[in-house]
Short mmCIF file of C-alpha atoms in Angstrom, two decimals:
data_model
loop_
_atom_site.label_atom_id
_atom_site.label_comp_id
_atom_site.label_asym_id
_atom_site.label_seq_id
_atom_site.Cartn_x
_atom_site.Cartn_y
_atom_site.Cartn_z
CA UNK A 8 87.72 234.76 22.71
CA UNK A 9 87.82 237.01 19.04
CA UNK A 10 88.57 240.20 20.64
CA UNK A 11 91.39 239.26 22.76
CA UNK A 12 92.54 237.74 19.63
CA UNK A 13 92.08 240.55 17.47
CA UNK A 14 93.96 242.46 20.39
CA UNK A 15 96.83 239.69 20.61
CA UNK A 16 97.23 239.88 16.83
CA UNK A 17 97.67 244.46 16.56
CA UNK A 18 100.37 243.70 19.20
CA UNK A 19 102.30 240.88 17.93
CA UNK A 20 101.64 241.56 14.29
CA UNK A 21 103.59 238.23 12.98
CA UNK A 22 100.58 236.31 13.96
CA UNK A 23 98.87 237.28 10.54
CA UNK A 24 101.53 236.53 8.05
CA UNK A 25 99.13 238.42 5.54
CA UNK A 26 98.55 241.37 4.24
CA UNK A 27 95.86 243.20 5.71
CA UNK A 28 93.85 243.82 2.22
CA UNK A 29 94.65 239.39 1.75
CA UNK A 30 93.53 238.44 4.89
CA UNK A 31 90.42 239.87 4.76
CA UNK A 32 89.00 238.38 1.73
CA UNK A 33 89.72 234.72 3.11
CA UNK A 34 90.62 232.05 4.68
CA UNK A 35 94.30 232.55 6.05
CA UNK A 36 95.95 229.71 5.63
CA UNK A 37 95.34 228.97 2.11
CA UNK A 38 97.76 231.17 1.16
CA UNK A 39 100.37 230.69 3.84
CA UNK A 40 99.40 227.02 2.18
CA UNK A 41 100.35 227.82 -1.19
CA UNK A 42 103.31 229.78 -0.62
CA UNK A 43 104.97 226.70 1.60
CA UNK A 44 103.65 223.90 -0.20
CA UNK A 45 105.14 225.61 -3.24
CA UNK A 46 108.17 226.39 -1.61
CA UNK A 47 108.19 222.33 -0.82
CA UNK A 48 107.46 221.37 -4.54
CA UNK A 49 110.18 223.61 -5.23
CA UNK A 50 112.90 221.71 -2.95
CA UNK A 51 111.22 218.31 -3.63
CA UNK A 52 111.85 218.82 -7.57
CA UNK A 53 115.04 220.67 -6.71
CA UNK A 54 116.47 217.06 -4.50
CA UNK A 55 115.45 215.05 -7.48
CA UNK A 56 117.64 216.60 -10.57
CA UNK A 57 120.99 216.13 -9.88
CA UNK A 58 123.05 217.57 -12.55
CA UNK A 59 122.04 221.44 -12.67
CA UNK A 60 121.31 223.43 -9.60
CA UNK A 61 117.41 224.53 -10.05
CA UNK A 62 118.10 227.58 -7.14
CA UNK A 63 116.12 230.02 -9.51
CA UNK A 64 112.57 228.19 -9.29
CA UNK A 65 112.35 229.53 -5.99
CA UNK A 66 111.66 232.88 -7.45
CA UNK A 67 107.54 231.50 -7.74
CA UNK A 68 107.57 230.63 -4.43
CA UNK A 69 109.52 234.45 -3.35
CA UNK A 70 106.71 236.32 -5.92
CA UNK A 71 103.96 234.34 -4.52
CA UNK A 72 104.90 235.43 -1.36
CA UNK A 73 106.21 238.91 -1.80
CA UNK A 74 102.31 239.78 -3.74
CA UNK A 75 100.47 237.58 -0.73
CA UNK A 76 102.55 237.61 2.63
CA UNK A 77 103.61 240.91 4.95
CA UNK A 78 106.60 242.56 4.56
CA UNK A 79 109.07 241.02 7.04
CA UNK A 80 108.04 237.51 6.17
CA UNK A 81 108.10 237.80 2.49
CA UNK A 82 111.63 238.88 3.11
CA UNK A 83 112.40 236.35 5.96
CA UNK A 84 111.58 233.56 3.16
CA UNK A 85 115.01 234.30 1.07
CA UNK A 86 117.56 232.58 3.63
CA UNK A 87 114.71 230.06 4.14
CA UNK A 88 114.77 229.21 -0.01
CA UNK A 89 118.51 229.69 0.52
CA UNK A 90 119.03 227.09 3.15
CA UNK A 91 116.59 224.96 2.70
CA UNK A 92 117.84 225.05 -1.49
CA UNK A 93 122.08 224.12 0.47
CA UNK A 94 120.33 221.78 2.36
CA UNK A 95 118.24 219.34 0.19
CA UNK A 96 120.77 219.90 -3.11
CA UNK A 97 122.56 216.61 -3.31
CA UNK A 98 124.82 218.19 -5.70
CA UNK A 99 128.34 217.95 -4.95
CA UNK A 100 130.57 220.76 -5.48
CA UNK A 101 132.91 222.78 -4.69
CA UNK A 102 132.31 225.17 -1.08
CA UNK A 103 132.98 228.14 -2.88
CA UNK A 104 131.42 227.49 -5.92
CA UNK A 105 128.77 226.89 -3.34
CA UNK A 106 128.84 230.01 -1.55
CA UNK A 107 129.20 232.26 -4.96
CA UNK A 108 125.96 230.62 -5.78
CA UNK A 109 123.59 230.93 -2.73
CA UNK A 110 125.02 234.54 -2.58
CA UNK A 111 123.88 235.44 -6.20
CA UNK A 112 120.71 233.70 -5.14
CA UNK A 113 120.36 236.07 -2.07
CA UNK A 114 120.87 238.76 -4.07
CA UNK A 115 118.88 237.75 -7.28
CA UNK A 116 115.66 236.47 -4.13
CA UNK A 117 115.78 240.16 -2.92
CA UNK A 118 115.90 241.90 -5.90
CA UNK A 119 112.73 240.19 -7.11
CA UNK A 120 110.66 240.62 -3.71
CA UNK A 121 111.92 243.86 -3.41
CA UNK A 122 110.73 245.10 -6.91
CA UNK A 123 106.78 242.99 -6.09
CA UNK A 124 107.27 244.77 -2.96
CA UNK A 125 108.01 248.59 -4.23
CA UNK A 126 104.80 247.44 -6.88
CA UNK A 127 103.18 246.12 -3.73
CA UNK A 128 103.26 249.30 -1.70
CA UNK A 129 102.68 252.08 -4.68
CA UNK A 130 99.59 250.44 -5.42
CA UNK A 131 98.30 250.45 -1.58
CA UNK A 132 99.45 254.02 -1.11
CA UNK A 133 97.71 255.18 -4.61
CA UNK A 134 94.63 253.26 -3.09
CA UNK A 135 94.46 255.44 -0.01
CA UNK A 136 95.14 258.26 -2.21
CA UNK A 137 91.90 257.34 -4.59
CA UNK A 138 89.82 256.75 -0.53
CA UNK A 139 91.33 259.85 0.88
CA UNK A 140 89.65 261.75 -2.46
CA UNK A 141 87.00 259.82 -2.28
CA UNK A 142 85.89 260.64 1.85
CA UNK A 143 86.36 264.02 0.83
CA UNK A 144 84.52 263.93 -1.93
CA UNK A 145 81.18 262.54 -0.22
CA UNK A 146 82.40 265.08 3.01
CA UNK A 147 81.35 268.02 0.03
CA UNK A 148 78.66 266.64 -1.65
CA UNK A 149 76.71 265.91 1.89
CA UNK A 150 77.72 269.00 2.87
CA UNK A 151 76.25 270.16 -0.60
CA UNK A 152 73.06 268.68 0.08
CA UNK A 153 72.91 270.44 3.74
CA UNK A 154 72.80 273.91 1.60
CA UNK A 155 70.94 272.57 -0.59
CA UNK A 156 67.96 271.43 1.17
CA UNK A 157 68.32 275.15 3.17
CA UNK A 158 66.65 276.08 0.63
CA UNK A 159 63.60 274.36 1.18
CA UNK A 160 60.55 274.92 2.91
CA UNK A 161 60.77 275.41 6.12
CA UNK A 162 57.54 276.19 8.95
CA UNK A 163 53.94 276.47 8.08
CA UNK A 164 52.61 279.34 6.09
CA UNK A 165 49.38 280.25 8.02
CA UNK A 166 47.21 279.79 4.44
CA UNK A 167 43.81 279.58 5.72
CA UNK A 168 41.41 276.92 3.26
CA UNK A 169 44.82 274.76 1.96
CA UNK A 170 46.77 271.93 2.56
CA UNK A 171 50.50 271.39 1.25
CA UNK A 172 53.28 268.80 1.49
CA UNK A 173 56.22 268.46 -0.04
CA UNK A 174 58.72 266.33 -0.40
CA UNK A 175 61.88 265.78 -2.99
CA UNK A 176 64.47 262.78 -3.19
CA UNK A 177 67.91 263.51 -4.66
CA UNK A 178 69.19 260.64 -6.88
CA UNK A 179 72.78 261.06 -6.48
CA UNK A 180 72.94 263.24 -2.94
CA UNK A 181 72.26 266.72 -4.59
CA UNK A 182 69.93 267.25 -7.48
CA UNK A 183 68.56 269.71 -9.38
CA UNK A 184 65.17 269.61 -8.02
CA UNK A 185 63.36 272.37 -6.14
CA UNK A 186 60.11 273.51 -4.70
CA UNK A 187 58.95 276.19 -2.65
CA UNK A 188 56.42 277.50 -1.39
CA UNK A 189 56.06 281.54 -0.83
CA UNK A 190 53.44 283.31 1.22
CA UNK A 191 52.34 286.95 -0.48
CA UNK A 192 49.63 287.71 2.21
CA UNK A 193 46.95 286.06 4.66
CA UNK A 194 44.61 284.47 1.35
CA UNK A 195 47.41 284.15 -1.39
CA UNK A 196 50.74 281.88 -1.98
CA UNK A 197 52.77 281.18 -4.41
CA UNK A 198 53.54 277.23 -5.17
CA UNK A 199 56.83 277.20 -7.50
CA UNK A 200 58.53 273.64 -8.62
CA UNK A 201 61.15 273.46 -10.79
CA UNK A 202 63.52 270.95 -12.58
CA UNK A 203 67.40 271.79 -13.41
CA UNK A 204 68.65 269.44 -16.81
CA UNK A 205 71.05 266.61 -15.98
CA UNK A 206 71.77 265.45 -12.47
CA UNK A 207 74.19 265.92 -9.64
CA UNK A 208 76.91 269.00 -8.97
CA UNK A 209 76.24 271.14 -11.92
CA UNK A 210 72.65 270.89 -11.51
CA UNK A 211 72.40 271.61 -8.27
CA UNK A 212 74.37 274.24 -8.02
CA UNK A 213 72.00 275.85 -10.69
CA UNK A 214 69.28 275.09 -8.75
CA UNK A 215 70.58 277.34 -6.33
CA UNK A 216 71.17 279.90 -8.05
CA UNK A 217 67.75 279.79 -9.58
CA UNK A 218 66.12 279.16 -5.70
CA UNK A 219 67.71 282.31 -5.19
CA UNK A 220 66.51 284.13 -7.75
CA UNK A 221 63.26 283.09 -7.08
CA UNK A 222 63.42 284.07 -3.93
CA UNK A 223 64.15 286.94 -4.41
CA UNK A 224 61.66 287.45 -7.82
CA UNK A 225 59.08 286.59 -5.02
CA UNK A 226 59.49 289.81 -2.38
CA UNK A 227 60.38 291.85 -4.98
CA UNK A 228 57.48 291.38 -8.01
CA UNK A 229 54.22 289.80 -7.41
CA UNK A 230 53.64 289.59 -11.51
CA UNK A 231 54.16 286.75 -11.87
CA UNK A 232 54.87 286.78 -15.86
CA UNK A 233 57.46 289.29 -14.92
CA UNK A 234 59.36 287.41 -12.51
CA UNK A 235 59.61 284.45 -15.17
CA UNK A 236 61.75 286.84 -17.56
CA UNK A 237 63.75 288.06 -15.49
CA UNK A 238 64.50 285.32 -14.04
CA UNK A 239 64.88 283.53 -17.42
CA UNK A 240 67.33 286.97 -18.91
CA UNK A 241 69.42 285.89 -15.50
CA UNK A 242 69.59 281.81 -16.04
CA UNK A 243 70.43 282.54 -19.40
CA UNK A 244 72.98 284.99 -17.98
CA UNK A 245 75.08 282.48 -16.03
CA UNK A 246 74.44 279.50 -17.27
CA UNK A 247 75.89 277.95 -20.59
CA UNK A 248 73.87 276.87 -23.78
CA UNK A 249 73.31 273.51 -23.11
CA UNK A 250 71.70 274.09 -19.16
CA UNK A 251 68.33 275.37 -18.81
CA UNK A 252 65.09 274.97 -16.18
CA UNK A 253 61.89 273.88 -16.15
CA UNK A 254 59.69 275.90 -13.93
CA UNK A 255 56.05 276.24 -13.10
CA UNK A 256 55.22 279.37 -10.81
CA UNK A 257 51.76 279.26 -9.55
CA UNK A 258 49.65 281.20 -7.44
CA UNK A 259 47.08 280.27 -5.73
CA UNK A 260 44.42 283.16 -4.08
CA UNK A 261 41.90 281.65 -1.85
CA UNK A 262 39.01 284.52 -1.41
CA UNK A 263 39.32 284.38 -5.15
CA UNK A 264 39.07 280.52 -5.58
CA UNK A 265 41.45 280.88 -8.26
CA UNK A 266 44.60 279.78 -9.86
CA UNK A 267 46.66 281.14 -11.44
CA UNK A 268 49.81 280.64 -13.24
CA UNK A 269 52.83 280.37 -15.77
CA UNK A 270 54.34 276.56 -16.87
CA UNK A 271 57.89 277.15 -18.80
CA UNK A 272 58.47 273.65 -19.99
CA UNK A 273 57.67 271.93 -17.19
CA UNK A 274 55.45 268.37 -16.68
CA UNK A 275 51.45 269.11 -16.61
CA UNK A 276 50.68 269.94 -13.17
CA UNK A 277 47.19 267.97 -12.54
CA UNK A 278 44.08 268.98 -10.63
CA UNK A 279 41.42 266.83 -9.83
CA UNK A 280 37.64 268.75 -10.04
CA UNK A 281 36.11 266.82 -6.68
CA UNK A 282 32.80 267.55 -7.86
CA UNK A 283 33.21 266.06 -11.61
CA UNK A 284 35.91 263.59 -10.39
CA UNK A 285 37.90 264.77 -13.29
CA UNK A 286 41.67 265.43 -13.82
CA UNK A 287 43.08 268.89 -15.91
CA UNK A 288 46.25 269.35 -16.97
CA UNK A 289 48.01 272.60 -16.38
CA UNK A 290 50.17 272.55 -19.99
CA UNK A 291 53.29 274.73 -20.70
CA UNK A 292 52.78 277.97 -22.34
CA UNK A 293 56.28 278.31 -23.41
CA UNK A 294 60.25 277.54 -23.72
CA UNK A 295 61.85 276.49 -20.23
CA UNK A 296 63.98 279.79 -19.29
CA UNK A 297 67.19 279.33 -19.69
CA UNK A 298 67.24 278.40 -23.68
CA UNK A 299 66.18 281.86 -24.76
CA UNK A 300 66.11 285.04 -23.45
CA UNK A 301 63.45 286.65 -25.83
CA UNK A 302 61.18 284.12 -24.87
CA UNK A 303 57.26 285.04 -23.93
CA UNK A 304 55.14 283.52 -22.12
CA UNK A 305 51.42 283.40 -21.10
CA UNK A 306 49.62 283.57 -17.74
CA UNK A 307 46.74 281.29 -17.71
CA UNK A 308 44.34 280.33 -14.78
CA UNK A 309 41.62 277.86 -13.39
CA UNK A 310 38.57 278.60 -10.55
CA UNK A 311 39.08 275.83 -7.63
CA UNK A 312 36.39 274.54 -5.79
CA UNK A 313 36.55 272.45 -1.67
CA UNK A 314 38.48 269.04 -2.25
CA UNK A 315 39.93 270.42 -5.31
CA UNK A 316 43.24 268.48 -5.57
CA UNK A 317 46.38 270.30 -6.99
CA UNK A 318 49.85 267.87 -7.86
CA UNK A 319 53.05 269.31 -8.98
CA UNK A 320 55.61 267.01 -10.04
CA UNK A 321 58.94 266.58 -11.61
CA UNK A 322 60.12 264.28 -14.66
CA UNK A 323 61.67 261.69 -12.00
CA UNK A 324 57.76 260.75 -10.71
CA UNK A 325 57.01 259.80 -14.49
CA UNK A 326 59.85 258.69 -16.39
CA UNK A 327 60.83 256.17 -13.55
CA UNK A 328 61.58 252.72 -15.13
CA UNK A 329 60.80 249.23 -13.49
CA UNK A 330 63.40 246.70 -14.98
CA UNK A 331 61.29 245.77 -17.86
CA UNK A 332 61.98 249.75 -19.40
CA UNK A 333 57.97 250.71 -19.17
CA UNK A 334 57.85 254.78 -17.41
CA UNK A 335 55.34 255.13 -14.47
CA UNK A 336 53.39 257.49 -16.98
CA UNK A 337 51.12 260.02 -16.87
CA UNK A 338 48.00 257.42 -17.20
CA UNK A 339 49.99 255.54 -13.50
CA UNK A 340 50.36 259.10 -11.89
CA UNK A 341 46.92 260.23 -12.93
CA UNK A 342 44.84 256.67 -11.33
CA UNK A 343 46.93 257.55 -8.36
CA UNK A 344 45.29 260.52 -8.17
CA UNK A 345 42.45 259.77 -8.32
CA UNK A 346 42.13 257.13 -6.11
CA UNK A 347 43.88 259.22 -3.17
CA UNK A 348 41.82 262.31 -4.18
CA UNK A 349 40.14 262.05 -0.60
CA UNK A 350 43.39 261.67 1.39
CA UNK A 351 45.41 264.34 2.79
CA UNK A 352 47.66 265.81 1.08
CA UNK A 353 50.72 264.64 2.83
CA UNK A 354 49.48 261.51 2.73
CA UNK A 355 48.31 261.15 -1.43
CA UNK A 356 52.07 262.67 -1.80
CA UNK A 357 54.15 259.61 0.25
CA UNK A 358 51.38 257.32 -1.53
CA UNK A 359 52.67 258.84 -5.39
CA UNK A 360 55.78 258.60 -4.44
CA UNK A 361 55.90 255.41 -3.22
CA UNK A 362 53.78 253.69 -6.24
CA UNK A 363 56.15 255.10 -8.30
CA UNK A 364 59.27 253.99 -5.37
CA UNK A 365 57.13 250.07 -5.77
CA UNK A 366 57.21 250.33 -9.67
CA UNK A 367 60.88 251.04 -10.15
CA UNK A 368 61.08 248.02 -7.38
CA UNK A 369 64.52 247.11 -6.92
CA UNK A 370 65.55 249.27 -9.70
CA UNK A 371 65.48 252.93 -8.26
CA UNK A 372 65.08 256.14 -9.31
CA UNK A 373 67.22 257.22 -12.04
CA UNK A 374 66.01 260.82 -11.09
CA UNK A 375 65.08 263.09 -9.08
CA UNK A 376 62.15 262.94 -7.83
CA UNK A 377 59.89 265.90 -6.62
CA UNK A 378 56.29 266.11 -5.24
CA UNK A 379 53.96 269.28 -4.62
CA UNK A 380 50.64 268.21 -3.67
CA UNK A 381 48.04 270.96 -1.97
CA UNK A 382 44.53 270.29 -1.37
CA UNK A 383 41.54 272.61 -1.89
CA UNK A 384 39.92 273.40 1.40
CA UNK A 385 38.17 275.96 0.76
CA UNK A 386 34.42 275.76 2.52
CA UNK A 387 35.62 276.71 5.88
CA UNK A 388 37.13 274.78 7.40
CA UNK A 389 41.54 275.29 8.83
CA UNK A 390 43.64 274.44 6.47
CA UNK A 391 46.88 272.74 7.94
CA UNK A 392 50.29 272.84 5.99
CA UNK A 393 52.57 270.09 5.91
#
């Protein structure tokens, strides 16, 4: 029945006297009752007053009708009000004066309704243009998000002895976080995680440039310090001084059981030692890239053992806030890593994300969130990379 009524309304538009945006926000009878009630009230007062004509009072219900009702209905009320006034008003005047009075009222009412309707039509046109631009922008952002996902790792690098999982969630459809794992040979892989200053489309563009440049550098040279140095020069040349990128590049060699890394102003990665149950922070050794082309970075290294867990992340995790303004912080992250050290890399990644998300509650993440977990299975057991 509702479907049939809707179809009937589409075939006979005047069955719905209200404008579309008015009809969608409340009961249809209320605006109609308001307009006709106002006409009846003005007519009653006009009937009581004998000394002067109160025809100008009909401007009020006609103005309200022009705002709430469809154009055809709003203009149709004009002759109705004039006839109502002509019949209901008991004043005795010359017929010619009555005709002149009615014609002047017709012109005045038509002008008022026209001006109001013109304003409403222009406002509706502007609203449609804004909505169309918003839809186009959302499509562009969605396309940009698809392009951005192309820079994230796909496939499963065959590095025996390592189990790797990664994820990224942008806070605004597109974001400035980036991660990658780039196989060097059968037993060596490079882990990259970066965070561009700012959020949204501008950060995503610089992130895309960083990702493309990092891939080129990794394929050109195995020396991480030289990679970072050239990347720093390139990013500084293509971005303004207010834009920079925090970057952590780590190279894991499963034969030598060692991790070498360069941390350029990024959040310290966590290295959980399975034998001792302790956490080591892989701290920054130089400023973010893009700030100064002359910066000098240091290469650090750590030994790895079976069961060790590496956790890379961006500040969207540790700086996630709840309603009280408290941050998730390093202590909570460290506790989640310790408690979940026996989980698989993928399970631990999800566990870290859910822990931060639950901490935020309905506030949600303000910044992009990226997490990469590497679990060392260097005892000869096969590695699974997700």
